mmCIF file of C-alpha atoms and ligand atoms in Angstrom:
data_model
loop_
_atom_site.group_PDB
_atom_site.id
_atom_site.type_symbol
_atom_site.label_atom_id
_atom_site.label_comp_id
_atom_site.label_asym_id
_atom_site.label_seq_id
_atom_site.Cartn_x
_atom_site.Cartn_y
_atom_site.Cartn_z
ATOM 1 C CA UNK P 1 -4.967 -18.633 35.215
ATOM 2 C CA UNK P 2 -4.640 -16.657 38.225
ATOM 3 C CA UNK P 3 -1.823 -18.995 39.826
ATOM 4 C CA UNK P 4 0.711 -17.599 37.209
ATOM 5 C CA UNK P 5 -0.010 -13.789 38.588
ATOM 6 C CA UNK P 6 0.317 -14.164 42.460
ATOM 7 C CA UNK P 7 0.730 -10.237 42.577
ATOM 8 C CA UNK P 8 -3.148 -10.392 41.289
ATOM 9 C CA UNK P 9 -3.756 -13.142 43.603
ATOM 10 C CA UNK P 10 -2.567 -10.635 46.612
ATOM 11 C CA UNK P 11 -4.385 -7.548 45.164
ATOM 12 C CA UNK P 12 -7.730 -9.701 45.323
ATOM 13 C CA UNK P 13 -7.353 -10.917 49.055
ATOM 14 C CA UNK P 14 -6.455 -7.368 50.070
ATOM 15 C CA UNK P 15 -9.271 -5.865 48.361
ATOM 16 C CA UNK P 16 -11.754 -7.772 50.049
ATOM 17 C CA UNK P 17 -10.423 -7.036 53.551
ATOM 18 C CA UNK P 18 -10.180 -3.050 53.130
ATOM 19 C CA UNK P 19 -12.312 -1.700 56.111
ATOM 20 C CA UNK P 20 -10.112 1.002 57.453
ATOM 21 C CA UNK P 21 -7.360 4.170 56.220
ATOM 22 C CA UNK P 22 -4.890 1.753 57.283
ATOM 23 C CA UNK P 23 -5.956 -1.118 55.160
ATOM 24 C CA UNK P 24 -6.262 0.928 52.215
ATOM 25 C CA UNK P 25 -2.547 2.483 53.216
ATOM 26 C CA UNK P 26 -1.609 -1.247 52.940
ATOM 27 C CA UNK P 27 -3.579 -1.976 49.778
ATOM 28 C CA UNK P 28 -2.026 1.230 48.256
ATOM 29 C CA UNK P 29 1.559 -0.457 49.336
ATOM 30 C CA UNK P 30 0.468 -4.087 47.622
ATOM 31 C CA UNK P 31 -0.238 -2.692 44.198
ATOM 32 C CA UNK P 32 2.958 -2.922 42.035
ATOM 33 C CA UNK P 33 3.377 0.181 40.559
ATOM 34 C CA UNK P 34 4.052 -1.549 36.850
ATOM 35 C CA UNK P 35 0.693 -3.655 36.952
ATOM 36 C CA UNK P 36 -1.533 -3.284 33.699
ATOM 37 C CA UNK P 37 -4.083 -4.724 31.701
ATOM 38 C CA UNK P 38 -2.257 -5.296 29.527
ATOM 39 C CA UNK P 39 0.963 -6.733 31.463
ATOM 40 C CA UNK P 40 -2.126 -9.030 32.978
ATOM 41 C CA UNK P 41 -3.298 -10.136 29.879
ATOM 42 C CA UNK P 42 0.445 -10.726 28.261
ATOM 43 C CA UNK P 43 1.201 -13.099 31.411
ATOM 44 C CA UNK P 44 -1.470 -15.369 31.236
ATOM 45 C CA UNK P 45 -2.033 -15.923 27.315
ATOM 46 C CA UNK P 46 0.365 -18.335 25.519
ATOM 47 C CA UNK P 47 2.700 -17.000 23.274
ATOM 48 C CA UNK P 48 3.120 -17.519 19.328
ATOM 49 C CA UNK P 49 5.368 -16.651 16.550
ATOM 50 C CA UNK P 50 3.302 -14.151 14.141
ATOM 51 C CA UNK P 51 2.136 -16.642 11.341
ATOM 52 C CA UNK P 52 3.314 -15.232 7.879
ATOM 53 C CA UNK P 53 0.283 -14.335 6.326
ATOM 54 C CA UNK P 54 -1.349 -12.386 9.288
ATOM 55 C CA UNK P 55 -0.244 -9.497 7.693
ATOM 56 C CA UNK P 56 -2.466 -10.247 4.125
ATOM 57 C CA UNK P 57 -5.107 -10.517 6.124
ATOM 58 C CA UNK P 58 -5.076 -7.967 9.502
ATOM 59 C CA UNK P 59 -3.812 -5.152 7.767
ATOM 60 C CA UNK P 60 -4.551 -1.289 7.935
ATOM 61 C CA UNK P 61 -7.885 -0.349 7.114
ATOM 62 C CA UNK P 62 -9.346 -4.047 6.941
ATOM 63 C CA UNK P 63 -12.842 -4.670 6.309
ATOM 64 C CA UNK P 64 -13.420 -7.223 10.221
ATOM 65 C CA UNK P 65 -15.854 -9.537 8.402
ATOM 66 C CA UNK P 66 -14.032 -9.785 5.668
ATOM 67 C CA UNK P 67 -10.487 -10.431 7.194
ATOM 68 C CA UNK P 68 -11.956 -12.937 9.338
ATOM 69 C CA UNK P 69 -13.592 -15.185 6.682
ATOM 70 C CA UNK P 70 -10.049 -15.214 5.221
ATOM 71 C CA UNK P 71 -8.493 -15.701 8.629
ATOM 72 C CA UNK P 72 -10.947 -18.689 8.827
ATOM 73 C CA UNK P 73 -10.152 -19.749 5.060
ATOM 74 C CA UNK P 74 -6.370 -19.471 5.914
ATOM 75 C CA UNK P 75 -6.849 -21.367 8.826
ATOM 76 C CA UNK P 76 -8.126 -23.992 6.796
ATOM 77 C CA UNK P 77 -11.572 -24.206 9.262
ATOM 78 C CA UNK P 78 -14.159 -22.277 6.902
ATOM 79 C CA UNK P 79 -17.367 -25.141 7.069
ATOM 80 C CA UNK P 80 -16.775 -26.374 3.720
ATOM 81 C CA UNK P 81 -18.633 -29.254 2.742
ATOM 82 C CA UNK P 82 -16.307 -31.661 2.815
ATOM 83 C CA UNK P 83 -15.271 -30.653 6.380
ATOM 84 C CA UNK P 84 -18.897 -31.504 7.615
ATOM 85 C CA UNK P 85 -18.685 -34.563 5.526
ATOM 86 C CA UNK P 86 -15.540 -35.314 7.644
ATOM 87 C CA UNK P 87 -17.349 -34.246 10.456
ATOM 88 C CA UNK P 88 -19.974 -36.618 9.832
ATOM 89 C CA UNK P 89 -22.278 -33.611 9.437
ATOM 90 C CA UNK P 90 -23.308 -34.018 6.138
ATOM 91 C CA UNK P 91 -23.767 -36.185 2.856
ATOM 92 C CA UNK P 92 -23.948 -33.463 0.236
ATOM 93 C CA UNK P 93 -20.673 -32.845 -1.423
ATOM 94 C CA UNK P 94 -21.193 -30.593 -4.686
ATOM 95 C CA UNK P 95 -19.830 -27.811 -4.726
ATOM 96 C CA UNK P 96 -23.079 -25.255 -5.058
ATOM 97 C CA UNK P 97 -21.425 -22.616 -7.340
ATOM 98 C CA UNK P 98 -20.670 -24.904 -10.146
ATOM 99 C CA UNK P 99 -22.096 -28.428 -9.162
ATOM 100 C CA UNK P 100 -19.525 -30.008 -11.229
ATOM 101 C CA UNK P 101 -16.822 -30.801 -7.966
ATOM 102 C CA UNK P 102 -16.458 -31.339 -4.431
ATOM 103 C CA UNK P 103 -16.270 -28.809 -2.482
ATOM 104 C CA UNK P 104 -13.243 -27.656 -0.665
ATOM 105 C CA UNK P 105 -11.484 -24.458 0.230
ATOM 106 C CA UNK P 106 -9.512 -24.520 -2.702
ATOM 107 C CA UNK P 107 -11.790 -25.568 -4.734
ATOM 108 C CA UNK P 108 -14.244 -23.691 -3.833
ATOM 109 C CA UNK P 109 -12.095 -20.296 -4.049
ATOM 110 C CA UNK P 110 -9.667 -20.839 -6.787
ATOM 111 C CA UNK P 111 -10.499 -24.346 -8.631
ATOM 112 C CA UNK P 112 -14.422 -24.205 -9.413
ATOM 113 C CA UNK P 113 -15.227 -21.998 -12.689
ATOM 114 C CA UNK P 114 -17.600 -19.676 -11.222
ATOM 115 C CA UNK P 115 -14.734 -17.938 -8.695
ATOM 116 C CA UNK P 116 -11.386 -18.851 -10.995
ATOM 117 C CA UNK P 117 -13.561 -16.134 -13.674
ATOM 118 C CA UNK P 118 -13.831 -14.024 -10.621
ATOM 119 C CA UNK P 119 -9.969 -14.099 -9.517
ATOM 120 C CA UNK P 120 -9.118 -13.481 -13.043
ATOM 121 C CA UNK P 121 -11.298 -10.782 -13.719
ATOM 122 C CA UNK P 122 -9.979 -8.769 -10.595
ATOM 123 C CA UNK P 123 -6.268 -9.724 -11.344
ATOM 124 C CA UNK P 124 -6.558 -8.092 -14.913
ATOM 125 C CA UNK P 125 -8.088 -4.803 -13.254
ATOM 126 C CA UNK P 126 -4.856 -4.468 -12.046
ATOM 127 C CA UNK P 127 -2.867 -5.321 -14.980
ATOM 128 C CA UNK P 128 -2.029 -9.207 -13.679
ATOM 129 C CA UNK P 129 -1.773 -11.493 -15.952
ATOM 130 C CA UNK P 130 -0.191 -14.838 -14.596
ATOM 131 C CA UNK P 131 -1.512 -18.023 -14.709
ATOM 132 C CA UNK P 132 -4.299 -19.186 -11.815
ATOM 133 C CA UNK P 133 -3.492 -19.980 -8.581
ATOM 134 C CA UNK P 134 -5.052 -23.724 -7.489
ATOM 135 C CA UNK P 135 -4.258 -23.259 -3.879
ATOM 136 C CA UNK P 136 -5.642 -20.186 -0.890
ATOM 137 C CA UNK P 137 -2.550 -20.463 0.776
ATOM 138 C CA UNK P 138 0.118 -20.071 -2.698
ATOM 139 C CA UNK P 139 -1.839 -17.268 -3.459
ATOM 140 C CA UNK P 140 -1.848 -15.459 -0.060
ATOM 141 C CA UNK P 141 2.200 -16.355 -0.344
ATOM 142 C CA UNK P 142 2.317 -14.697 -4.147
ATOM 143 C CA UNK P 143 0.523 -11.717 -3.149
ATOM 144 C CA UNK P 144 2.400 -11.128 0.062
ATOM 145 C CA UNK P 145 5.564 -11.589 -1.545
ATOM 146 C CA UNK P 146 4.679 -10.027 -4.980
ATOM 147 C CA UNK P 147 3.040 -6.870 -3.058
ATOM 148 C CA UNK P 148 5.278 -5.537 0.085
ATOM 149 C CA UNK P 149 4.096 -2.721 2.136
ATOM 150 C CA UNK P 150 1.567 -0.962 3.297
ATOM 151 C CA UNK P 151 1.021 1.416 0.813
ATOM 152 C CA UNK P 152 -2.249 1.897 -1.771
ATOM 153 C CA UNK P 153 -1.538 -0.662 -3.960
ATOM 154 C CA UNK P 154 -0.356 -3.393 -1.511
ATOM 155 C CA UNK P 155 -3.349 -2.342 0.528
ATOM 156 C CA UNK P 156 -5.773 -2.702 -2.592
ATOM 157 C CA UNK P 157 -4.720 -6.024 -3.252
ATOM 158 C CA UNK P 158 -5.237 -7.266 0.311
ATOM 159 C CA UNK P 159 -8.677 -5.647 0.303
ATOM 160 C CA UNK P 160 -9.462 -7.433 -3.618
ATOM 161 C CA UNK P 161 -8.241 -10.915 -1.917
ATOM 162 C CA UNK P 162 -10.353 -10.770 1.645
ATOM 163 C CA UNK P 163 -13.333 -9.120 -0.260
ATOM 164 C CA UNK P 164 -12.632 -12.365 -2.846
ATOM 165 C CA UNK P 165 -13.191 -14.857 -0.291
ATOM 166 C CA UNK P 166 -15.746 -12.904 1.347
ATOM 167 C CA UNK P 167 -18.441 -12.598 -1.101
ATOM 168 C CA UNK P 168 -18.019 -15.621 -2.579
ATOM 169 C CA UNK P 169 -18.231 -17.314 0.807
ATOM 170 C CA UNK P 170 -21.400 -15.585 1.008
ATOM 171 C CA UNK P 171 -22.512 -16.275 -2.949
ATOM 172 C CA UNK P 172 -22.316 -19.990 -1.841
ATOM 173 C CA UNK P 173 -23.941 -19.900 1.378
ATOM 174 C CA UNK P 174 -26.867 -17.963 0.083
ATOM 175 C CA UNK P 175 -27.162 -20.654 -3.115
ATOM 176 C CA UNK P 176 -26.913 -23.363 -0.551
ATOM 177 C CA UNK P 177 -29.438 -21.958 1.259
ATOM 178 C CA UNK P 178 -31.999 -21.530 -1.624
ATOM 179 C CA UNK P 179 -31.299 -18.394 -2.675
ATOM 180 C CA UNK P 180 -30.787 -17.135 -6.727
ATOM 181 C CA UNK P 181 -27.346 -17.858 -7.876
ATOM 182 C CA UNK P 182 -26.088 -14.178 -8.582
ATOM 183 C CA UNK P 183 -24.282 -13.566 -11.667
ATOM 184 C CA UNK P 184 -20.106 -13.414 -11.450
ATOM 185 C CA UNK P 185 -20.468 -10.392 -12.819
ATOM 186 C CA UNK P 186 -21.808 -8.967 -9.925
ATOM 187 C CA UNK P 187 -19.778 -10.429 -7.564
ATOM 188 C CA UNK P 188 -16.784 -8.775 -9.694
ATOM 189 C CA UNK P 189 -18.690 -5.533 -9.399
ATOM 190 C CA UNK P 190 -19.022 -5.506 -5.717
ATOM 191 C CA UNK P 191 -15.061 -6.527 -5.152
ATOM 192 C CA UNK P 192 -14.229 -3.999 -7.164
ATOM 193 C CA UNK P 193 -16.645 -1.112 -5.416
ATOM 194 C CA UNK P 194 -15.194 -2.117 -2.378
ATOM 195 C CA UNK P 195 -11.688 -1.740 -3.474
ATOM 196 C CA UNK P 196 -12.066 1.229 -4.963
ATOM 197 C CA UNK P 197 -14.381 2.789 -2.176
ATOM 198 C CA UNK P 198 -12.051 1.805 0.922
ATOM 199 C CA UNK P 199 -9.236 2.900 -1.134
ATOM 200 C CA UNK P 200 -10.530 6.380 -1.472
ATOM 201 C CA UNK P 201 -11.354 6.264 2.449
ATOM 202 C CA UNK P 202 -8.238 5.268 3.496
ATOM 203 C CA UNK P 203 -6.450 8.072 1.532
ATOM 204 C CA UNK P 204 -2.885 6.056 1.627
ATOM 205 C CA UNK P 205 0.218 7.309 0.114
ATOM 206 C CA UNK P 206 0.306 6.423 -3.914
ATOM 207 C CA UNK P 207 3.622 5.868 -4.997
ATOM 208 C CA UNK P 208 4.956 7.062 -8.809
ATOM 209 C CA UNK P 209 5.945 4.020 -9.843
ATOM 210 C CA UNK P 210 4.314 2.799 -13.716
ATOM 211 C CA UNK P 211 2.305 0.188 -11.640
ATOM 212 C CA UNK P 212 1.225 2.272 -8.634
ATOM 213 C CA UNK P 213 0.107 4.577 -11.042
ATOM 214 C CA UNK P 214 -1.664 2.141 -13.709
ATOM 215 C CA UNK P 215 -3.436 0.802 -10.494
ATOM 216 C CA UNK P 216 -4.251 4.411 -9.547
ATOM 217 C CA UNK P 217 -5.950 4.909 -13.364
ATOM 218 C CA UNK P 218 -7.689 0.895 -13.644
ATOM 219 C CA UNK P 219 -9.686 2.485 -10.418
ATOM 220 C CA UNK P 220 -9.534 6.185 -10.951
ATOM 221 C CA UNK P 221 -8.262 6.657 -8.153
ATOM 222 C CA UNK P 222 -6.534 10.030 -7.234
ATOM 223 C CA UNK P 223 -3.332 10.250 -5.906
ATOM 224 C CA UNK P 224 -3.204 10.778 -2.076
ATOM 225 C CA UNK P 225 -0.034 11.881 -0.756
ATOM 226 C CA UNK P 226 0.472 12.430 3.554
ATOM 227 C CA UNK P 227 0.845 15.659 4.142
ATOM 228 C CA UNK P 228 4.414 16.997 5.744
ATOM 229 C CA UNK P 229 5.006 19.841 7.565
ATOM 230 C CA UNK P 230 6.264 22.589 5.044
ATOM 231 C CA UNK P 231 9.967 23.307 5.635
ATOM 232 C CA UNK P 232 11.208 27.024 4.889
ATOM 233 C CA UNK P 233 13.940 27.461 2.759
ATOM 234 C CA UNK P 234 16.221 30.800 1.552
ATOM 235 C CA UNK P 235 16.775 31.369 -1.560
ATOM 236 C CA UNK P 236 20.338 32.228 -1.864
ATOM 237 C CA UNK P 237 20.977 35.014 -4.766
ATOM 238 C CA UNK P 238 23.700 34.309 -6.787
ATOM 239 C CA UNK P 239 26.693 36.115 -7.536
ATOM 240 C CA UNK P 240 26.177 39.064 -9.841
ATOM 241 C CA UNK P 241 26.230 38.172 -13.402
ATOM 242 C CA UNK P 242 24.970 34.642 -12.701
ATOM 243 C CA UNK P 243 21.561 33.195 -13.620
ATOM 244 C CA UNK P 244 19.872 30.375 -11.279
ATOM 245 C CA UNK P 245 17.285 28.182 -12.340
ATOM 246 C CA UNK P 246 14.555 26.854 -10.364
ATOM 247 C CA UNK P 247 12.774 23.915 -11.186
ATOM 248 C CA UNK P 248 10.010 21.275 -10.326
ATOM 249 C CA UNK P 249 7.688 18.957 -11.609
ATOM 250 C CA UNK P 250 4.219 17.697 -11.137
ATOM 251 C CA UNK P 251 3.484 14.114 -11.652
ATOM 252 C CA UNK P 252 -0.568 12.748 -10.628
ATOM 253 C CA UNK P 253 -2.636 10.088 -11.839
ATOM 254 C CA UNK P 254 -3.719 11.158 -15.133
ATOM 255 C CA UNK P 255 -0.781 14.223 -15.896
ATOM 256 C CA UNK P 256 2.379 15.265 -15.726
ATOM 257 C CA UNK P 257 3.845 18.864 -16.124
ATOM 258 C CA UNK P 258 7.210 20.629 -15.626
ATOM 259 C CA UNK P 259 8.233 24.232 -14.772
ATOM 260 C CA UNK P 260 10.936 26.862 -13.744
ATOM 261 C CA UNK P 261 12.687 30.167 -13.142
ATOM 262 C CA UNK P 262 15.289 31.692 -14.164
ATOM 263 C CA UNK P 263 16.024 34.550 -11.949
ATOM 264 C CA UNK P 264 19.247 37.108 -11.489
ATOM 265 C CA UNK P 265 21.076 38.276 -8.156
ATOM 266 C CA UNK P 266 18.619 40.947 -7.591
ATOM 267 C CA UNK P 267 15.780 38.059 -7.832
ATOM 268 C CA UNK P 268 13.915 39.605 -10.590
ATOM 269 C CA UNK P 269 12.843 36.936 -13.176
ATOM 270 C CA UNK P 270 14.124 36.654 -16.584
ATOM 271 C CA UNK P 271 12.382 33.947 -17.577
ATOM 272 C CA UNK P 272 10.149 31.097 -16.614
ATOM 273 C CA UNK P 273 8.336 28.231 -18.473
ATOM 274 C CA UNK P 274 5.991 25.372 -17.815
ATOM 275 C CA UNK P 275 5.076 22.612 -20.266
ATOM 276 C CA UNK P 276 2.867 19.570 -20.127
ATOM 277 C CA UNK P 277 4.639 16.111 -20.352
ATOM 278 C CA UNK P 278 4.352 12.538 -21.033
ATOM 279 C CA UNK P 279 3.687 10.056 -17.813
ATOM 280 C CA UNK P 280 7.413 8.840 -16.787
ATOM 281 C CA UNK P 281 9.246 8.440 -13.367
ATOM 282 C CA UNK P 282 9.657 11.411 -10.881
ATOM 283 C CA UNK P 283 13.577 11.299 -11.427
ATOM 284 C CA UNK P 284 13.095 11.469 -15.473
ATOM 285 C CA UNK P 285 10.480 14.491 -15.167
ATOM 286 C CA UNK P 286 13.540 16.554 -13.159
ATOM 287 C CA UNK P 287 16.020 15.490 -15.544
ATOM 288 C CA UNK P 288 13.373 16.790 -18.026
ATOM 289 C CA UNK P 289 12.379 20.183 -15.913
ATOM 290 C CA UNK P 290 16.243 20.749 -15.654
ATOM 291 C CA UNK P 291 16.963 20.381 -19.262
ATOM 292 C CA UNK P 292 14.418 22.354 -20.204
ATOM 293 C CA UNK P 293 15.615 25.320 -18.287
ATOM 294 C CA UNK P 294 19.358 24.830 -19.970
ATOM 295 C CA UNK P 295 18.033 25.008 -22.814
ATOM 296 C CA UNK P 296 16.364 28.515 -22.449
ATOM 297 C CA UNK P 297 19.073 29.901 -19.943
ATOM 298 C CA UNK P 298 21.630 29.043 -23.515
ATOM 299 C CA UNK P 299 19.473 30.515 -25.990
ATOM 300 C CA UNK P 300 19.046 33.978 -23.623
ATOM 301 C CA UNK P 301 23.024 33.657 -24.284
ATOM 302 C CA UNK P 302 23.133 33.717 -20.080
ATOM 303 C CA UNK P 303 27.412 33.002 -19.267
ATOM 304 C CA UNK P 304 27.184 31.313 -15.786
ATOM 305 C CA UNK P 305 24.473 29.421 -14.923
ATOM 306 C CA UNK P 306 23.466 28.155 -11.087
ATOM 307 C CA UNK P 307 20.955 25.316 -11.602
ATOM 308 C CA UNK P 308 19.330 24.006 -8.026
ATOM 309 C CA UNK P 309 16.622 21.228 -7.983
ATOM 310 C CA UNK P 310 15.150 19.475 -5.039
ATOM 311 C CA UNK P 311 16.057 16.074 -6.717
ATOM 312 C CA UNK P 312 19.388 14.648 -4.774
ATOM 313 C CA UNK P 313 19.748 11.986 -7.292
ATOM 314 C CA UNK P 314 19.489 14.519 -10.400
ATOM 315 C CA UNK P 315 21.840 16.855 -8.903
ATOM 316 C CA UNK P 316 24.003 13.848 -8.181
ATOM 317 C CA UNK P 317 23.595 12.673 -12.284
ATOM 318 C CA UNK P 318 24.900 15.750 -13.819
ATOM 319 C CA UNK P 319 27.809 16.126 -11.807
ATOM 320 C CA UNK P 320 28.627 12.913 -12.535
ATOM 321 C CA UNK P 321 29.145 11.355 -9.125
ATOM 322 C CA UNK P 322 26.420 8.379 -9.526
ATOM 323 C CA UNK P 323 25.720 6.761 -12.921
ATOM 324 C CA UNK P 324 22.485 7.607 -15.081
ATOM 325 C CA UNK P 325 19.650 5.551 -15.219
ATOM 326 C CA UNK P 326 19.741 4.236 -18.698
ATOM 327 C CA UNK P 327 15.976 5.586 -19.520
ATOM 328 C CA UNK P 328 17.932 9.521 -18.937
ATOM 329 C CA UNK P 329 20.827 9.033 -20.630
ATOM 330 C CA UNK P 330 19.591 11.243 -23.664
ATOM 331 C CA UNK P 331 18.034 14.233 -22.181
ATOM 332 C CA UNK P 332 21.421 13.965 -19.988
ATOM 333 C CA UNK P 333 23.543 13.762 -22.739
ATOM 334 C CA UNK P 334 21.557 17.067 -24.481
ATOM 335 C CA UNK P 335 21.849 19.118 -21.312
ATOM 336 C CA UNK P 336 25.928 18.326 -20.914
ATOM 337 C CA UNK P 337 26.270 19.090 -24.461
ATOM 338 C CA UNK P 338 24.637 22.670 -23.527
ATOM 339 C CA UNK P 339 26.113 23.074 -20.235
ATOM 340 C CA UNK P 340 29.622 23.446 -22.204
ATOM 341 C CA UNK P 341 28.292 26.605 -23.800
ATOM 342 C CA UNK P 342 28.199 28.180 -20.699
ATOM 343 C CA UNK P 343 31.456 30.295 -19.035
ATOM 344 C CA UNK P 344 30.730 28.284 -15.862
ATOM 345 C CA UNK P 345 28.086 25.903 -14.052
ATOM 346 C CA UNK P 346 27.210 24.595 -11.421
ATOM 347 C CA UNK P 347 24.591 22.122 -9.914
ATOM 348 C CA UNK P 348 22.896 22.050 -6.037
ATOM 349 C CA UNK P 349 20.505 20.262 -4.632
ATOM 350 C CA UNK P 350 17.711 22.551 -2.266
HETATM 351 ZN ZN1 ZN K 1 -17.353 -25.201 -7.979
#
């Protein structure tokens, strides 16, 4: 190894002949300034091309024994029996979960009864229903491809399929080995502990869409969002005689809730009003919080009205300058219908 780093080669026959200041002066002129560990270690070992699935398995916050039994699983090298048998290791080839097949890695994972139950069980905690994978590999592909990201959910369903092959790796190694078969259902039990208790430790961003958020519920899970730096803002009074609204919305787990102000140029508050809502999209909820706050600004009989919201794309809507998501077009249609009423109007975002 040490014939492809001569520099290394030099530093080591210097070192050994140091005995003086002026040996070390020389020694201090033979080390190259950009050595490393690291540059070591990246020009001895053999390069690869990262392998597709490395990510569904050596992801953020994986659990190291059980990414590495699916490492070993994807790898195709887990000691199934029918690789000892191939091995000439063994004569046995029942599978011990279900005794009803040979064992493989597919088999043994996705095929046999005892685990498909298993799979199926933790797919419909997260509102899957498709039909069984027969194959480790298609359903590493499905869930890498079906799943992007890093966020909660992706995360979670990296965690359900490592912790999958994990435990029941270890379910058959303990039957083999004479232990009590345990019941499936507390296989399913512990997969879904450790999904749901890794989850909460690795406090990962949720996102608002309706399946980040039935995930988020299936688990009861709260909603963990990173923390920015807050960003300070003026509030710019408008022109006498004008009203501006203020509005935002709150959207978690299990609620959803919007609010606002209406406030003259001299800031004092005319109005405000908060209201609980159904669960919808973060872009429907300010379409909702805006609407809201027409409505009330018309029925005070307000003239010119200054709406500002913090949503770019509902700002953008009712000015008309990018189309509606069709699941808005009502509330939108309401709120132009009152914005006519008004002398004048106008929409920013903050
Ligand atoms: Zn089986």
């Amino acid at each position: 190894m040490l014939q492809r780093l001569p520099s290394i080669n030099l530093i080591l026959e210097k070192a050994l002949v140091i005995s003086s200041a002026e040996d070390e002066a020389i020694w201090k002129d033979t080390i190259d300034e950009s050595f490393s560990l690291k540059s070591a270690w990246n020009g001895i070992r053999e390069h690869h091309s990262k392998i597709a699935w490395a990510s569904s398995v050596w992801f953020k916050g994986h659990i190291p024994k059980m990414s590495f039994t699916a490492w070993l699983g994807l790898h195709q090298i887990l000691s199934t029996k029918d690789m000892l048998i191939f091995l000439g290791q063994n004569r046995e080839i029942r599978c011990p979960l279900c005794s009803a097949a040979s064992e493989s890695i597919d088999h043994l994972f996705f095929q046999c009864s005892y685990s498909a139950w298993i799979s199926r069980s933790v797919l419909w905690r997260f509102n899957i229903r498709r039909k069984q994978k027969r194959k480790l590999m298609e359903e590493e592909e499905w869930m890498r491809t079906t799943f992007p990201g890093s966020n909660q959910l992706p995360t979670a369903i990296c965690i359900a399929f490592t912790s999958s092959i994990y435990l029941i790796w270890q379910e058959r190694n303990n039957k083999l080995h004479g232990a009590d078969n345990s019941h499936k259902r507390v296989i399913l039990s512990n997969i879904l502990h450790t999904i749901r208790s890794r989850c909460i430790f690795l406090r990962l961003d949720s996102q608002t869409s309706s399946r980040d958020l039935a995930f988020s519920k299936a688990f009861d899970l709260p909603m963990f969002r990173s923390q920015k730096p807050t960003k300070r803002c003026k509030w710019v009074h408008p022109k006498p005689g004008c009203v501006k609204l203020n509005c935002d919305v709150s959207l978690a787990s299990s609620s959803a809730s919007i609010g606002g102000l209406l406030r003259t140029n001299d800031s004092s508050v005319l109005a405000m009003y908060s209201q609980d809502k159904i669960q919808m999209t973060i872009q429907g909820l300010e379409l909702e919080a805006i609407c809201h706050g027409d409505s009330l600004a018309s029925a005070l009989n307000i003239d010119r009205l200054w709406i500002e919201s913090d949503s770019l794309l509902a700002a953008n809507v009712i000015e008309g300058s990018v189309p509606c998501p069709w699941k808005k077009r009502l509330p939108l249609a309401h709120l132009k219908n009152t914005l006519l009423k008004f002398v004048s109007w106008k929409v920013s975002h903050i």
